[in-house]
Tab-separated table of C-alpha atoms in Angstrom:
chain	number	residue	atom	x	y	z
A	410	UNK	CA	13.512	-25.482	-70.642
A	411	UNK	CA	15.880	-23.756	-68.163
A	412	UNK	CA	19.473	-22.732	-69.153
A	413	UNK	CA	22.072	-23.917	-66.680
A	414	UNK	CA	19.267	-24.180	-64.170
A	415	UNK	CA	17.728	-20.752	-64.899
A	416	UNK	CA	14.273	-20.194	-66.427
A	417	UNK	CA	14.459	-17.273	-68.846
A	418	UNK	CA	11.966	-14.605	-70.004
A	419	UNK	CA	13.136	-12.303	-72.777
A	420	UNK	CA	11.535	-8.904	-71.917
A	421	UNK	CA	12.137	-7.513	-75.397
A	422	UNK	CA	12.635	-10.064	-78.155
A	423	UNK	CA	12.112	-8.754	-81.675
A	424	UNK	CA	10.620	-10.140	-84.809
A	425	UNK	CA	11.267	-8.883	-88.295
A	426	UNK	CA	7.877	-8.332	-89.946
A	427	UNK	CA	7.135	-9.443	-93.523
A	428	UNK	CA	7.505	-6.728	-96.111
A	429	UNK	CA	3.810	-6.961	-97.127
A	430	UNK	CA	2.444	-6.928	-93.566
A	431	UNK	CA	0.437	-3.645	-93.896
A	432	UNK	CA	-0.705	-4.524	-97.493
A	433	UNK	CA	-2.226	-7.764	-96.137
A	434	UNK	CA	-3.517	-6.587	-92.755
A	435	UNK	CA	-4.399	-2.810	-92.912
A	436	UNK	CA	-7.959	-1.617	-93.407
A	437	UNK	CA	-8.668	-1.638	-97.161
A	438	UNK	CA	-9.198	2.096	-97.197
A	439	UNK	CA	-5.542	2.759	-96.304
A	440	UNK	CA	-3.918	0.106	-98.432
A	441	UNK	CA	-2.862	2.505	-101.104
A	442	UNK	CA	-0.899	4.726	-98.508
A	443	UNK	CA	0.377	2.012	-96.192
A	444	UNK	CA	4.064	1.422	-95.468
A	445	UNK	CA	5.932	-1.187	-97.390
A	446	UNK	CA	8.995	-3.099	-96.121
A	447	UNK	CA	12.256	-3.534	-97.937
A	448	UNK	CA	14.500	-6.570	-97.858
A	449	UNK	CA	17.921	-5.384	-99.063
A	450	UNK	CA	19.718	-7.422	-96.353
A	451	UNK	CA	19.025	-9.940	-93.678
A	452	UNK	CA	18.830	-7.137	-91.121
A	453	UNK	CA	16.905	-4.591	-93.322
A	454	UNK	CA	14.356	-2.852	-90.975
A	455	UNK	CA	13.225	-0.082	-93.389
A	456	UNK	CA	9.768	0.845	-94.518
A	457	UNK	CA	9.031	3.026	-97.515
A	458	UNK	CA	6.040	4.959	-98.830
A	459	UNK	CA	4.408	3.618	-101.956
A	460	UNK	CA	6.296	6.307	-103.950
A	461	UNK	CA	9.569	5.003	-102.639
A	462	UNK	CA	10.428	7.676	-100.026
A	463	UNK	CA	11.741	6.285	-96.699
A	464	UNK	CA	8.892	5.940	-94.103
A	465	UNK	CA	9.273	7.043	-90.370
A	466	UNK	CA	12.969	7.966	-90.663
A	467	UNK	CA	15.368	10.828	-90.690
A	468	UNK	CA	15.932	11.648	-94.351
A	469	UNK	CA	19.759	11.317	-93.632
A	470	UNK	CA	19.190	7.568	-93.214
A	471	UNK	CA	18.528	7.304	-96.978
A	472	UNK	CA	21.639	9.203	-98.047
A	473	UNK	CA	24.869	7.306	-98.979
A	474	UNK	CA	27.692	7.855	-96.454
A	475	UNK	CA	30.513	6.848	-98.864
A	476	UNK	CA	31.691	4.404	-96.135
A	477	UNK	CA	31.784	0.622	-96.193
A	478	UNK	CA	29.007	-1.341	-94.445
A	479	UNK	CA	31.603	-2.588	-91.931
A	480	UNK	CA	32.377	-5.745	-90.211
A	481	UNK	CA	29.394	-5.755	-87.843
A	482	UNK	CA	27.046	-5.491	-90.840
A	483	UNK	CA	28.921	-8.428	-92.495
A	484	UNK	CA	28.805	-10.569	-89.364
A	485	UNK	CA	25.127	-9.855	-88.813
A	486	UNK	CA	24.228	-10.654	-92.518
A	487	UNK	CA	26.014	-14.090	-92.078
A	488	UNK	CA	24.342	-14.789	-88.676
A	489	UNK	CA	20.754	-14.079	-89.713
A	490	UNK	CA	20.755	-14.928	-93.434
A	491	UNK	CA	19.330	-18.353	-92.840
A	492	UNK	CA	16.593	-16.794	-90.648
A	493	UNK	CA	15.889	-14.213	-93.329
A	494	UNK	CA	15.764	-16.850	-96.126
A	495	UNK	CA	12.913	-18.552	-94.054
A	496	UNK	CA	11.083	-15.323	-93.650
A	497	UNK	CA	11.719	-14.783	-89.974
A	498	UNK	CA	8.597	-16.963	-89.384
A	499	UNK	CA	7.147	-17.928	-86.059
A	500	UNK	CA	8.726	-21.346	-86.489
A	501	UNK	CA	12.145	-19.555	-86.848
A	502	UNK	CA	11.381	-17.438	-83.829
A	503	UNK	CA	10.656	-20.551	-81.634
A	504	UNK	CA	13.758	-22.264	-82.885
A	505	UNK	CA	15.872	-19.240	-81.979
A	506	UNK	CA	14.399	-19.333	-78.497
A	507	UNK	CA	15.269	-22.907	-78.089
A	508	UNK	CA	18.745	-22.332	-79.205
A	509	UNK	CA	19.185	-19.393	-76.977
A	510	UNK	CA	17.514	-21.017	-74.015
A	511	UNK	CA	14.446	-18.663	-73.723
A	512	UNK	CA	11.359	-20.100	-72.152
A	513	UNK	CA	9.028	-17.162	-72.897
A	514	UNK	CA	9.492	-13.963	-74.978
A	515	UNK	CA	7.609	-10.750	-75.083
A	516	UNK	CA	7.534	-9.732	-78.685
A	517	UNK	CA	8.446	-6.263	-79.913
A	518	UNK	CA	8.645	-5.019	-83.554
A	519	UNK	CA	11.492	-4.100	-85.829
A	520	UNK	CA	9.975	-2.362	-88.904
A	521	UNK	CA	7.051	-1.482	-86.595
A	522	UNK	CA	9.347	0.673	-84.425
A	523	UNK	CA	9.444	3.068	-87.403
A	524	UNK	CA	5.820	2.651	-88.502
A	525	UNK	CA	4.527	5.526	-86.344
A	526	UNK	CA	7.748	7.577	-86.844
A	527	UNK	CA	6.320	9.999	-89.472
A	528	UNK	CA	5.943	13.545	-88.021
A	529	UNK	CA	2.455	15.010	-88.168
A	530	UNK	CA	0.974	11.641	-89.174
A	531	UNK	CA	-2.656	11.490	-90.050
A	532	UNK	CA	-4.241	10.080	-86.878
A	533	UNK	CA	-6.595	7.765	-88.751
A	534	UNK	CA	-3.701	6.291	-90.793
A	535	UNK	CA	-1.653	5.858	-87.695
A	536	UNK	CA	-4.397	4.094	-85.850
A	537	UNK	CA	-4.899	1.785	-88.793
A	538	UNK	CA	-1.077	1.061	-89.002
A	539	UNK	CA	-1.192	0.053	-85.385
A	540	UNK	CA	-4.347	-2.152	-85.660
A	541	UNK	CA	-2.841	-3.940	-88.610
A	542	UNK	CA	0.438	-4.689	-86.856
A	543	UNK	CA	-1.468	-6.003	-83.744
A	544	UNK	CA	-3.620	-8.318	-85.887
A	545	UNK	CA	-0.525	-9.710	-87.658
A	546	UNK	CA	1.270	-10.149	-84.295
A	547	UNK	CA	-1.815	-12.017	-82.942
A	548	UNK	CA	-1.518	-14.491	-85.754
A	549	UNK	CA	2.245	-14.676	-85.362
A	550	UNK	CA	1.863	-15.672	-81.772
A	551	UNK	CA	-0.626	-18.414	-82.505
A	552	UNK	CA	2.284	-20.847	-83.092
A	553	UNK	CA	2.702	-20.980	-79.278
A	554	UNK	CA	0.678	-18.561	-77.265
A	555	UNK	CA	2.236	-19.669	-74.016
A	556	UNK	CA	5.765	-18.768	-75.205
A	557	UNK	CA	5.173	-15.894	-77.617
A	558	UNK	CA	3.476	-12.941	-75.782
A	559	UNK	CA	2.434	-9.886	-77.634
A	560	UNK	CA	3.221	-6.175	-76.956
A	561	UNK	CA	0.651	-4.128	-78.796
A	562	UNK	CA	1.420	-1.037	-80.855
A	563	UNK	CA	-0.687	2.031	-80.016
A	564	UNK	CA	-0.802	5.407	-81.713
A	565	UNK	CA	-0.955	8.572	-79.632
A	566	UNK	CA	-1.503	10.881	-82.520
A	567	UNK	CA	-4.943	10.741	-81.115
A	568	UNK	CA	-5.016	9.590	-77.474
A	569	UNK	CA	-8.473	8.167	-77.917
A	570	UNK	CA	-7.135	5.836	-80.600
A	571	UNK	CA	-4.377	4.802	-78.052
A	572	UNK	CA	-6.997	4.108	-75.408
A	573	UNK	CA	-9.173	2.131	-77.782
A	574	UNK	CA	-6.386	0.003	-79.185
A	575	UNK	CA	-4.922	-0.667	-75.692
A	576	UNK	CA	-8.327	-2.207	-74.643
A	577	UNK	CA	-8.567	-4.186	-77.868
A	578	UNK	CA	-4.964	-5.478	-77.683
A	579	UNK	CA	-5.490	-6.667	-74.087
A	580	UNK	CA	-9.075	-7.769	-74.025
A	581	UNK	CA	-9.450	-9.226	-77.539
A	582	UNK	CA	-5.907	-10.142	-78.521
A	583	UNK	CA	-4.621	-11.247	-75.111
A	584	UNK	CA	-1.505	-9.127	-75.265
A	585	UNK	CA	0.500	-8.610	-72.019
A	586	UNK	CA	1.760	-5.040	-72.822
A	587	UNK	CA	1.536	-2.112	-75.079
A	588	UNK	CA	4.442	-0.047	-76.315
A	589	UNK	CA	5.503	3.331	-77.409
A	590	UNK	CA	8.775	5.064	-78.531
A	591	UNK	CA	10.142	7.452	-75.975
A	592	UNK	CA	10.350	10.249	-78.618
A	593	UNK	CA	7.940	13.075	-78.202
A	594	UNK	CA	5.049	12.954	-80.704
A	595	UNK	CA	3.860	16.372	-81.911
A	596	UNK	CA	6.186	17.945	-79.419
A	597	UNK	CA	4.019	16.945	-76.508
A	598	UNK	CA	5.922	15.592	-73.377
A	599	UNK	CA	4.702	12.501	-71.776
A	600	UNK	CA	3.690	14.359	-68.541
A	601	UNK	CA	1.262	16.510	-70.493
A	602	UNK	CA	-2.346	16.095	-69.304
A	603	UNK	CA	-3.244	15.027	-72.870
A	604	UNK	CA	-2.034	11.496	-72.017
A	605	UNK	CA	-3.907	11.123	-68.747
A	606	UNK	CA	-6.750	9.004	-70.283
A	607	UNK	CA	-4.091	6.573	-71.566
A	608	UNK	CA	-2.415	6.185	-68.188
A	609	UNK	CA	-5.837	5.738	-66.526
A	610	UNK	CA	-6.629	2.987	-69.038
A	611	UNK	CA	-3.380	1.128	-68.557
A	612	UNK	CA	-3.943	1.155	-64.841
A	613	UNK	CA	-7.412	-0.176	-65.323
A	614	UNK	CA	-6.242	-2.850	-67.692
A	615	UNK	CA	-3.355	-3.816	-65.281
A	616	UNK	CA	-0.811	-4.171	-68.129
A	617	UNK	CA	2.515	-2.437	-68.276
A	618	UNK	CA	3.743	0.128	-70.895
A	619	UNK	CA	7.031	-0.505	-72.640
A	620	UNK	CA	9.131	2.257	-74.125
A	621	UNK	CA	11.570	1.155	-76.925
A	622	UNK	CA	13.720	3.520	-78.973
A	623	UNK	CA	15.129	3.016	-82.437
A	624	UNK	CA	17.655	5.117	-84.376
A	625	UNK	CA	17.035	7.595	-87.210
A	626	UNK	CA	13.448	8.153	-86.454
A	627	UNK	CA	11.459	10.913	-88.154
A	628	UNK	CA	10.489	12.056	-84.710
A	629	UNK	CA	12.626	14.397	-82.401
A	630	UNK	CA	15.578	12.284	-81.315
A	631	UNK	CA	18.668	12.719	-79.160
A	632	UNK	CA	21.824	12.614	-81.119
A	633	UNK	CA	20.620	14.362	-84.325
A	634	UNK	CA	23.687	16.539	-84.079
A	635	UNK	CA	25.863	13.602	-85.185
A	636	UNK	CA	24.261	13.550	-88.536
A	637	UNK	CA	24.829	10.300	-90.375
A	638	UNK	CA	27.245	8.993	-87.697
A	639	UNK	CA	25.402	5.744	-86.724
A	640	UNK	CA	27.899	4.856	-84.079
A	641	UNK	CA	27.536	8.126	-81.995
A	642	UNK	CA	23.727	8.452	-82.673
A	643	UNK	CA	23.053	4.946	-81.584
A	644	UNK	CA	25.246	5.403	-78.582
A	645	UNK	CA	23.179	8.216	-77.309
A	646	UNK	CA	19.596	7.960	-78.665
A	647	UNK	CA	18.688	4.691	-76.832
A	648	UNK	CA	19.655	5.423	-73.224
A	649	UNK	CA	19.215	9.235	-73.300
A	650	UNK	CA	15.746	9.108	-74.676
A	651	UNK	CA	14.900	6.683	-71.969
A	652	UNK	CA	16.413	8.995	-69.269
A	653	UNK	CA	14.190	11.849	-70.492
A	654	UNK	CA	11.227	9.358	-70.368
A	655	UNK	CA	11.950	8.426	-66.846
A	656	UNK	CA	12.179	12.013	-65.888
A	657	UNK	CA	8.605	12.627	-67.035
A	658	UNK	CA	7.278	9.597	-65.177
A	659	UNK	CA	9.289	9.692	-62.023
A	660	UNK	CA	10.026	13.405	-61.785
A	661	UNK	CA	7.068	15.146	-63.373
A	662	UNK	CA	4.348	13.433	-61.513
A	663	UNK	CA	3.037	10.663	-63.710
A	664	UNK	CA	3.942	7.808	-61.223
A	665	UNK	CA	2.528	10.048	-58.379
A	666	UNK	CA	-0.827	10.337	-60.126
A	667	UNK	CA	-0.906	6.746	-61.323
A	668	UNK	CA	0.555	4.544	-58.577
A	669	UNK	CA	-0.481	1.315	-60.308
A	670	UNK	CA	1.007	2.054	-63.678
A	671	UNK	CA	4.094	-0.192	-64.500
A	672	UNK	CA	6.538	1.153	-67.114
A	673	UNK	CA	9.519	-0.725	-68.785
A	674	UNK	CA	12.402	1.376	-70.332
A	675	UNK	CA	13.761	-1.185	-72.824
A	676	UNK	CA	16.981	-1.538	-74.862
A	677	UNK	CA	18.649	1.557	-73.277
A	678	UNK	CA	20.809	-0.248	-70.855
A	679	UNK	CA	20.267	-0.012	-67.033
A	680	UNK	CA	23.638	0.943	-65.592
A	681	UNK	CA	22.921	4.679	-65.863
A	682	UNK	CA	20.127	4.281	-63.337
A	683	UNK	CA	22.283	4.985	-60.213
A	684	UNK	CA	23.881	8.228	-61.354
A	685	UNK	CA	20.704	9.415	-63.136
A	686	UNK	CA	18.256	8.760	-60.333
A	687	UNK	CA	20.736	10.108	-57.836
A	688	UNK	CA	20.900	13.245	-59.707
A	689	UNK	CA	17.201	13.556	-60.149
A	690	UNK	CA	16.773	13.064	-56.441
A	691	UNK	CA	19.390	15.853	-55.605
A	692	UNK	CA	17.570	18.295	-57.854
A	693	UNK	CA	14.235	17.337	-56.295
A	694	UNK	CA	15.634	17.855	-52.791
A	695	UNK	CA	16.953	21.253	-53.886
A	696	UNK	CA	14.146	22.569	-55.965
A	697	UNK	CA	11.208	20.122	-55.822
A	698	UNK	CA	9.198	22.500	-53.701
A	699	UNK	CA	8.970	24.910	-56.526
A	700	UNK	CA	9.123	22.615	-59.734
A	701	UNK	CA	7.612	19.267	-58.460
A	702	UNK	CA	5.402	20.134	-55.456
A	703	UNK	CA	3.084	17.196	-56.219
A	704	UNK	CA	5.847	14.693	-55.569
A	705	UNK	CA	5.410	12.901	-52.153
A	706	UNK	CA	8.836	11.107	-52.274
A	707	UNK	CA	12.065	11.174	-54.137
A	708	UNK	CA	11.924	10.397	-57.920
A	709	UNK	CA	14.111	7.376	-57.421
A	710	UNK	CA	11.451	5.908	-54.989
A	711	UNK	CA	8.753	6.197	-57.666
A	712	UNK	CA	11.015	4.280	-60.101
A	713	UNK	CA	11.750	1.551	-57.613
A	714	UNK	CA	8.080	1.182	-57.111
A	715	UNK	CA	6.859	1.249	-60.622
A	716	UNK	CA	9.773	1.291	-63.238
A	717	UNK	CA	11.806	-1.401	-64.961
A	718	UNK	CA	14.720	-1.278	-67.231
A	719	UNK	CA	16.402	-4.028	-69.362
A	720	UNK	CA	19.891	-5.340	-69.022
A	721	UNK	CA	21.946	-6.098	-72.047
A	722	UNK	CA	23.501	-9.562	-72.185
A	723	UNK	CA	27.087	-8.402	-71.658
A	724	UNK	CA	26.324	-5.166	-69.566
A	725	UNK	CA	29.012	-5.527	-67.038
A	726	UNK	CA	28.225	-2.370	-65.022
A	727	UNK	CA	24.769	-3.813	-64.197
A	728	UNK	CA	26.357	-4.755	-60.801
A	729	UNK	CA	26.229	-1.036	-59.867
A	730	UNK	CA	22.523	-0.903	-60.524
A	731	UNK	CA	21.861	-4.008	-58.410
A	732	UNK	CA	23.984	-2.658	-55.596
A	733	UNK	CA	22.307	0.733	-55.665
A	734	UNK	CA	18.691	-0.330	-55.531
A	735	UNK	CA	16.816	-3.529	-54.739
A	736	UNK	CA	16.910	-5.967	-57.560
A	737	UNK	CA	13.273	-5.841	-58.433
A	738	UNK	CA	13.535	-3.386	-61.329
A	739	UNK	CA	15.847	-5.111	-63.885
A	740	UNK	CA	14.762	-7.464	-66.639
A	741	UNK	CA	16.797	-9.484	-69.260
A	742	UNK	CA	16.737	-8.965	-73.005
A	743	UNK	CA	18.464	-10.598	-75.904
A	744	UNK	CA	17.535	-8.017	-78.672
A	745	UNK	CA	17.290	-10.887	-81.163
A	746	UNK	CA	17.577	-10.573	-84.208
A	747	UNK	CA	19.155	-7.145	-84.130
A	748	UNK	CA	22.764	-6.216	-84.969
A	749	UNK	CA	23.807	-5.634	-81.388
A	750	UNK	CA	22.248	-8.877	-80.042
A	751	UNK	CA	24.735	-11.438	-78.714
A	752	UNK	CA	22.512	-14.257	-80.138
A	753	UNK	CA	22.968	-17.224	-79.905
A	754	UNK	CA	25.133	-16.624	-76.850
A	755	UNK	CA	23.226	-13.849	-75.109
A	756	UNK	CA	21.996	-16.024	-72.129
A	757	UNK	CA	25.377	-17.480	-71.755
A	758	UNK	CA	27.142	-14.100	-71.863
A	759	UNK	CA	24.739	-12.883	-69.145
A	760	UNK	CA	25.358	-15.928	-66.940
A	761	UNK	CA	29.140	-15.354	-67.236
A	762	UNK	CA	29.103	-11.799	-66.160
A	763	UNK	CA	31.814	-11.296	-63.603
A	764	UNK	CA	33.208	-14.801	-63.933
A	765	UNK	CA	37.007	-14.956	-63.499
A	766	UNK	CA	37.163	-11.575	-61.900
A	767	UNK	CA	39.676	-12.063	-59.032
A	768	UNK	CA	38.129	-9.307	-56.960
A	769	UNK	CA	34.620	-10.325	-57.850
A	770	UNK	CA	33.765	-6.622	-58.230
A	771	UNK	CA	31.421	-7.381	-61.127
A	772	UNK	CA	30.190	-10.632	-59.795
A	773	UNK	CA	26.306	-11.117	-59.840
A	774	UNK	CA	24.831	-13.663	-57.434
A	775	UNK	CA	22.726	-16.575	-58.692
A	776	UNK	CA	19.815	-15.118	-56.886
A	777	UNK	CA	20.281	-11.781	-58.808
A	778	UNK	CA	20.475	-13.586	-62.030
A	779	UNK	CA	17.415	-15.527	-61.294
A	780	UNK	CA	15.443	-12.430	-60.577
A	781	UNK	CA	16.630	-10.674	-63.700
A	782	UNK	CA	16.172	-13.687	-65.881
A	783	UNK	CA	12.690	-14.618	-64.655
A	784	UNK	CA	11.219	-13.206	-61.489
A	785	UNK	CA	11.183	-9.483	-62.302
A	786	UNK	CA	9.950	-9.999	-65.789
A	787	UNK	CA	7.308	-12.425	-64.683
A	788	UNK	CA	6.091	-9.726	-62.301
A	789	UNK	CA	6.247	-7.042	-64.929
A	790	UNK	CA	4.212	-8.881	-67.539
A	791	UNK	CA	2.018	-10.985	-65.257
A	792	UNK	CA	3.482	-14.315	-66.101
A	793	UNK	CA	2.215	-16.690	-63.457
A	794	UNK	CA	3.705	-20.053	-64.116
A	795	UNK	CA	6.684	-21.593	-65.954
A	796	UNK	CA	5.674	-23.018	-69.341
A	797	UNK	CA	6.610	-26.386	-70.676
A	798	UNK	CA	8.806	-26.117	-73.662
């Protein structure tokens, strides 16, 4: 396809799952307790329990704020209503990719980001929820398996379930990645030894792990002190949860122990990388002999070797990240069909970054754009050749 001469991989394109996904796909023994989607707007991502309680969300999410929905909600409703009316089908997805100029998309969930957000979730139910989503996604991607690439859901309420489902997702379903939320599950940090079998498995399978945040989860989340204030909670939870996650992998030894594990930190911006990794390095230089004796090099070097972060379509400060480290760690995302996506102009907005700036401080070279739009993501997900589309 190529947009203005650039091939494009969307590292994190979303779908909106059907409201009855789990009723149709979950193991029959769990059907009576499975989550149910709601469809009160074109961008409704909520799940509920069979008794009507909100599923996988902070209870504050269900309480009225007394405030209007706002202009962003109204604009999003207008933009995506035709897509919602057609059920956000795989046909709609491919049409949206054509309109945006996306050759290949790695598919992440919407409702599914909250499906495992229940604290103290029964491990067997959580594993069944993940299997059902993955089976549905496999069917969804059948419309064009070369362009629609799955990222599998795994549950870490029992790490053995996560290991087993990772194997199934890759070996049987052909998915290119698995994903988790960055929030701690059962108050266990990612560098806990509990997770070592999962990191071992992902290295063996040679697939990356994606971390993806979503607001108002029922799990511990940065920004809770802002209560119902969506603007402030959303400002902080996405990037800061990813920063904490990077610290576990680059600063607490996971990347040292697992040198072949690739991890993508998605939809949390990338422009914080220079200051955050610099600060992490500084603290390692000062105190690493006591608190991180296993690290053989600076945390930033581990990230450069094994980490990736996604670039928002209009993220002007991305230039600082490009200048600070080799441009091998940044990948592009449209975030379609969510409220902060710039669809159908996300690729255009990215290609225009820095245009018209007389000092060209924010200018991004065509080579950097090419790496971010295709090369880096192809390396991350193991995409070998351009596809015909």
